[in-house]
Amino acid sequence: MGNSEAVVLWRSTTLRRDARTSWQARQATGLWLTDNDPAVRSDALQIVAELVANVFQHVPNGRGRDWVGLRLGFGDGFVRLEVTDPGTPSPVPCFVPRQAGPLAESGRGLGIVACLSLRRGTHLLADGRRVVWADVATG
């Protein structure tokens, strides 16, 4: 279910890309999910943190590229989280967990997203921006 047709009640914000972005994304997500089950909220916060971290790690910054978009919508039995970035020519993100060594400082993020979500995916918008999304079960 990669389409947004089954998702309603969208909340969204665009954050400036700086040292506070991850914290701000988690704060917004937490506020939007205040009335949800604590386990759903916890999983959503972890997923948002991982997706925003990937933007910082893999998407070049620069003039006109200093932002991260965040959206959250509610579907029947799930919450959809979306992180939009300015885009990059790199390959599509890989949600297969990597075998990162115990001392590795990266390489686990999208594997964590895969473990915590029902579905996940990515698509490019016509203008080159990339959307990475994940659905968290609510029921």
PDB file of C-alpha atoms in Angstrom:
ATOM      1  CA  MET A   1       0.000   0.000   0.000  1.00  0.00           C
ATOM      2  CA  GLY A   2       2.315   2.721  -1.221  1.00  0.00           C
ATOM      3  CA  ASN A   3      -0.403   5.196  -2.100  1.00  0.00           C
ATOM      4  CA  SER A   4      -1.762   7.863   0.195  1.00  0.00           C
ATOM      5  CA  GLU A   5      -5.419   7.367  -0.813  1.00  0.00           C
ATOM      6  CA  ALA A   6      -6.101   5.256   2.282  1.00  0.00           C
ATOM      7  CA  VAL A   7      -4.523   7.863   4.556  1.00  0.00           C
ATOM      8  CA  VAL A   8      -6.448  10.790   6.041  1.00  0.00           C
ATOM      9  CA  LEU A   9      -5.927  13.548   8.596  1.00  0.00           C
ATOM     10  CA  TRP A  10      -2.446  14.506   7.464  1.00  0.00           C
ATOM     11  CA  ARG A  11      -0.213  16.593   9.720  1.00  0.00           C
ATOM     12  CA  SER A  12       2.907  18.124   8.196  1.00  0.00           C
ATOM     13  CA  THR A  13       5.800  20.471   8.760  1.00  0.00           C
ATOM     14  CA  THR A  14       8.993  21.477   7.016  1.00  0.00           C
ATOM     15  CA  LEU A  15      12.064  21.691   9.203  1.00  0.00           C
ATOM     16  CA  ARG A  16      15.283  23.573   8.603  1.00  0.00           C
ATOM     17  CA  ARG A  17      18.171  21.143   8.275  1.00  0.00           C
ATOM     18  CA  ASP A  18      20.468  21.806  11.243  1.00  0.00           C
ATOM     19  CA  ALA A  19      21.594  20.280  14.535  1.00  0.00           C
ATOM     20  CA  ARG A  20      18.046  20.421  15.958  1.00  0.00           C
ATOM     21  CA  THR A  21      16.209  18.788  13.037  1.00  0.00           C
ATOM     22  CA  SER A  22      16.046  15.269  14.453  1.00  0.00           C
ATOM     23  CA  TRP A  23      14.853  16.548  17.835  1.00  0.00           C
ATOM     24  CA  GLN A  24      12.228  18.769  16.174  1.00  0.00           C
ATOM     25  CA  ALA A  25      10.991  15.889  14.010  1.00  0.00           C
ATOM     26  CA  ARG A  26      10.610  13.648  17.072  1.00  0.00           C
ATOM     27  CA  GLN A  27       8.861  16.439  19.000  1.00  0.00           C
ATOM     28  CA  ALA A  28       6.353  17.040  16.184  1.00  0.00           C
ATOM     29  CA  THR A  29       5.697  13.307  15.791  1.00  0.00           C
ATOM     30  CA  GLY A  30       5.244  12.887  19.537  1.00  0.00           C
ATOM     31  CA  LEU A  31       2.760  15.760  19.679  1.00  0.00           C
ATOM     32  CA  TRP A  32       0.808  14.444  16.709  1.00  0.00           C
ATOM     33  CA  LEU A  33       0.595  11.016  18.395  1.00  0.00           C
ATOM     34  CA  THR A  34      -0.127  12.181  21.949  1.00  0.00           C
ATOM     35  CA  ASP A  35      -3.415  10.255  22.109  1.00  0.00           C
ATOM     36  CA  ASN A  36      -2.058   7.040  20.592  1.00  0.00           C
ATOM     37  CA  ASP A  37      -0.817   3.888  22.273  1.00  0.00           C
ATOM     38  CA  PRO A  38       2.642   4.459  23.842  1.00  0.00           C
ATOM     39  CA  ALA A  39       4.090   1.520  21.842  1.00  0.00           C
ATOM     40  CA  VAL A  40       2.889   3.065  18.559  1.00  0.00           C
ATOM     41  CA  ARG A  41       4.315   6.415  19.600  1.00  0.00           C
ATOM     42  CA  SER A  42       7.650   4.849  20.568  1.00  0.00           C
ATOM     43  CA  ASP A  43       7.983   2.972  17.263  1.00  0.00           C
ATOM     44  CA  ALA A  44       7.002   6.086  15.297  1.00  0.00           C
ATOM     45  CA  LEU A  45       9.585   8.211  17.126  1.00  0.00           C
ATOM     46  CA  GLN A  46      12.324   5.676  16.381  1.00  0.00           C
ATOM     47  CA  ILE A  47      11.336   5.461  12.716  1.00  0.00           C
ATOM     48  CA  VAL A  48      11.292   9.248  12.297  1.00  0.00           C
ATOM     49  CA  ALA A  49      14.705   9.513  13.965  1.00  0.00           C
ATOM     50  CA  GLU A  50      16.152   6.915  11.579  1.00  0.00           C
ATOM     51  CA  LEU A  51      14.622   8.454   8.448  1.00  0.00           C
ATOM     52  CA  VAL A  52      15.812  11.955   9.340  1.00  0.00           C
ATOM     53  CA  ALA A  53      19.293  10.617  10.150  1.00  0.00           C
ATOM     54  CA  ASN A  54      19.401   9.073   6.671  1.00  0.00           C
ATOM     55  CA  VAL A  55      18.724  12.468   5.110  1.00  0.00           C
ATOM     56  CA  PHE A  56      21.709  13.913   6.969  1.00  0.00           C
ATOM     57  CA  GLN A  57      23.918  10.981   6.003  1.00  0.00           C
ATOM     58  CA  HIS A  58      22.955  10.485   2.352  1.00  0.00           C
ATOM     59  CA  VAL A  59      21.425  13.676   0.926  1.00  0.00           C
ATOM     60  CA  PRO A  60      23.776  16.496  -0.057  1.00  0.00           C
ATOM     61  CA  ASN A  61      23.106  19.810   1.671  1.00  0.00           C
ATOM     62  CA  GLY A  62      23.493  23.230   0.084  1.00  0.00           C
ATOM     63  CA  ARG A  63      21.625  26.216  -1.244  1.00  0.00           C
ATOM     64  CA  GLY A  64      17.923  25.417  -1.483  1.00  0.00           C
ATOM     65  CA  ARG A  65      18.518  21.959   0.045  1.00  0.00           C
ATOM     66  CA  ASP A  66      18.559  22.915   3.738  1.00  0.00           C
ATOM     67  CA  TRP A  67      15.206  21.398   4.676  1.00  0.00           C
ATOM     68  CA  VAL A  68      13.467  18.134   5.598  1.00  0.00           C
ATOM     69  CA  GLY A  69       9.726  17.598   5.176  1.00  0.00           C
ATOM     70  CA  LEU A  70       7.781  15.536   7.708  1.00  0.00           C
ATOM     71  CA  ARG A  71       4.225  14.234   7.301  1.00  0.00           C
ATOM     72  CA  LEU A  72       2.078  11.950   9.403  1.00  0.00           C
ATOM     73  CA  GLY A  73      -1.283  10.552   8.366  1.00  0.00           C
ATOM     74  CA  PHE A  74      -3.776   8.118   9.814  1.00  0.00           C
ATOM     75  CA  GLY A  75      -5.102   5.089   7.951  1.00  0.00           C
ATOM     76  CA  ASP A  76      -7.327   2.194   8.934  1.00  0.00           C
ATOM     77  CA  GLY A  77      -5.172   0.379  11.499  1.00  0.00           C
ATOM     78  CA  PHE A  78      -1.936   2.236  10.811  1.00  0.00           C
ATOM     79  CA  VAL A  79      -0.097   5.536  11.011  1.00  0.00           C
ATOM     80  CA  ARG A  80       1.925   6.616   7.958  1.00  0.00           C
ATOM     81  CA  LEU A  81       5.172   8.529   8.502  1.00  0.00           C
ATOM     82  CA  GLU A  82       6.810  10.292   5.568  1.00  0.00           C
ATOM     83  CA  VAL A  83      10.116  12.106   5.362  1.00  0.00           C
ATOM     84  CA  THR A  84      10.748  14.136   2.215  1.00  0.00           C
ATOM     85  CA  ASP A  85      14.194  15.368   1.197  1.00  0.00           C
ATOM     86  CA  PRO A  86      15.543  17.467  -1.694  1.00  0.00           C
ATOM     87  CA  GLY A  87      16.605  14.313  -3.541  1.00  0.00           C
ATOM     88  CA  THR A  88      19.823  12.625  -4.506  1.00  0.00           C
ATOM     89  CA  PRO A  89      20.986  10.628  -7.515  1.00  0.00           C
ATOM     90  CA  SER A  90      21.885   7.677  -5.259  1.00  0.00           C
ATOM     91  CA  PRO A  91      20.015   4.356  -5.536  1.00  0.00           C
ATOM     92  CA  VAL A  92      16.718   3.648  -3.836  1.00  0.00           C
ATOM     93  CA  PRO A  93      17.098   3.074  -0.065  1.00  0.00           C
ATOM     94  CA  CYS A  94      17.545  -0.548   0.972  1.00  0.00           C
ATOM     95  CA  PHE A  95      15.294  -1.729   3.800  1.00  0.00           C
ATOM     96  CA  VAL A  96      17.023  -5.119   4.123  1.00  0.00           C
ATOM     97  CA  PRO A  97      18.839  -5.212   7.458  1.00  0.00           C
ATOM     98  CA  ARG A  98      22.610  -5.103   6.986  1.00  0.00           C
ATOM     99  CA  GLN A  99      24.928  -7.216   9.063  1.00  0.00           C
ATOM    100  CA  ALA A 100      26.642  -4.292  10.750  1.00  0.00           C
ATOM    101  CA  GLY A 101      29.411  -5.266  13.120  1.00  0.00           C
ATOM    102  CA  PRO A 102      29.015  -4.560  16.838  1.00  0.00           C
ATOM    103  CA  LEU A 103      31.276  -1.497  16.615  1.00  0.00           C
ATOM    104  CA  ALA A 104      29.847  -0.102  13.373  1.00  0.00           C
ATOM    105  CA  GLU A 105      28.517   3.439  13.732  1.00  0.00           C
ATOM    106  CA  SER A 106      26.061   3.202  10.840  1.00  0.00           C
ATOM    107  CA  GLY A 107      24.222   0.725   8.670  1.00  0.00           C
ATOM    108  CA  ARG A 108      21.308  -0.283  10.874  1.00  0.00           C
ATOM    109  CA  GLY A 109      18.780   2.536  10.362  1.00  0.00           C
ATOM    110  CA  LEU A 110      16.617   1.243   7.540  1.00  0.00           C
ATOM    111  CA  GLY A 111      16.792  -2.261   9.006  1.00  0.00           C
ATOM    112  CA  ILE A 112      15.326  -0.830  12.214  1.00  0.00           C
ATOM    113  CA  VAL A 113      12.610   0.899  10.165  1.00  0.00           C
ATOM    114  CA  ALA A 114      11.848  -2.415   8.436  1.00  0.00           C
ATOM    115  CA  CYS A 115      11.534  -4.228  11.770  1.00  0.00           C
ATOM    116  CA  LEU A 116       9.240  -1.623  13.328  1.00  0.00           C
ATOM    117  CA  SER A 117       6.915  -1.035  10.379  1.00  0.00           C
ATOM    118  CA  LEU A 118       4.156  -2.950   8.604  1.00  0.00           C
ATOM    119  CA  ARG A 119       5.142  -1.549   5.210  1.00  0.00           C
ATOM    120  CA  ARG A 120       7.716   0.876   3.978  1.00  0.00           C
ATOM    121  CA  GLY A 121       8.856   2.312   0.720  1.00  0.00           C
ATOM    122  CA  THR A 122      10.109   5.242  -1.247  1.00  0.00           C
ATOM    123  CA  HIS A 123       9.259   7.170  -4.359  1.00  0.00           C
ATOM    124  CA  LEU A 124      10.506  10.170  -6.248  1.00  0.00           C
ATOM    125  CA  LEU A 125       8.321  13.181  -6.894  1.00  0.00           C
ATOM    126  CA  ALA A 126       8.306  14.827 -10.327  1.00  0.00           C
ATOM    127  CA  ASP A 127      10.706  17.548  -9.172  1.00  0.00           C
ATOM    128  CA  GLY A 128      13.295  15.036  -7.901  1.00  0.00           C
ATOM    129  CA  ARG A 129      12.434  15.180  -4.213  1.00  0.00           C
ATOM    130  CA  ARG A 130      12.448  11.785  -2.497  1.00  0.00           C
ATOM    131  CA  VAL A 131       9.755  10.571  -0.101  1.00  0.00           C
ATOM    132  CA  VAL A 132      10.598   7.702   2.251  1.00  0.00           C
ATOM    133  CA  TRP A 133       7.622   6.354   4.174  1.00  0.00           C
ATOM    134  CA  ALA A 134       6.745   3.725   6.770  1.00  0.00           C
ATOM    135  CA  ASP A 135       3.464   2.498   8.236  1.00  0.00           C
ATOM    136  CA  VAL A 136       3.178   1.642  11.942  1.00  0.00           C
ATOM    137  CA  ALA A 137       0.344  -0.643  13.071  1.00  0.00           C
ATOM    138  CA  THR A 138      -2.101   0.972  15.485  1.00  0.00           C
ATOM    139  CA  GLY A 139      -4.303  -1.984  16.257  1.00  0.00           C
TER     140      GLY A 139
END
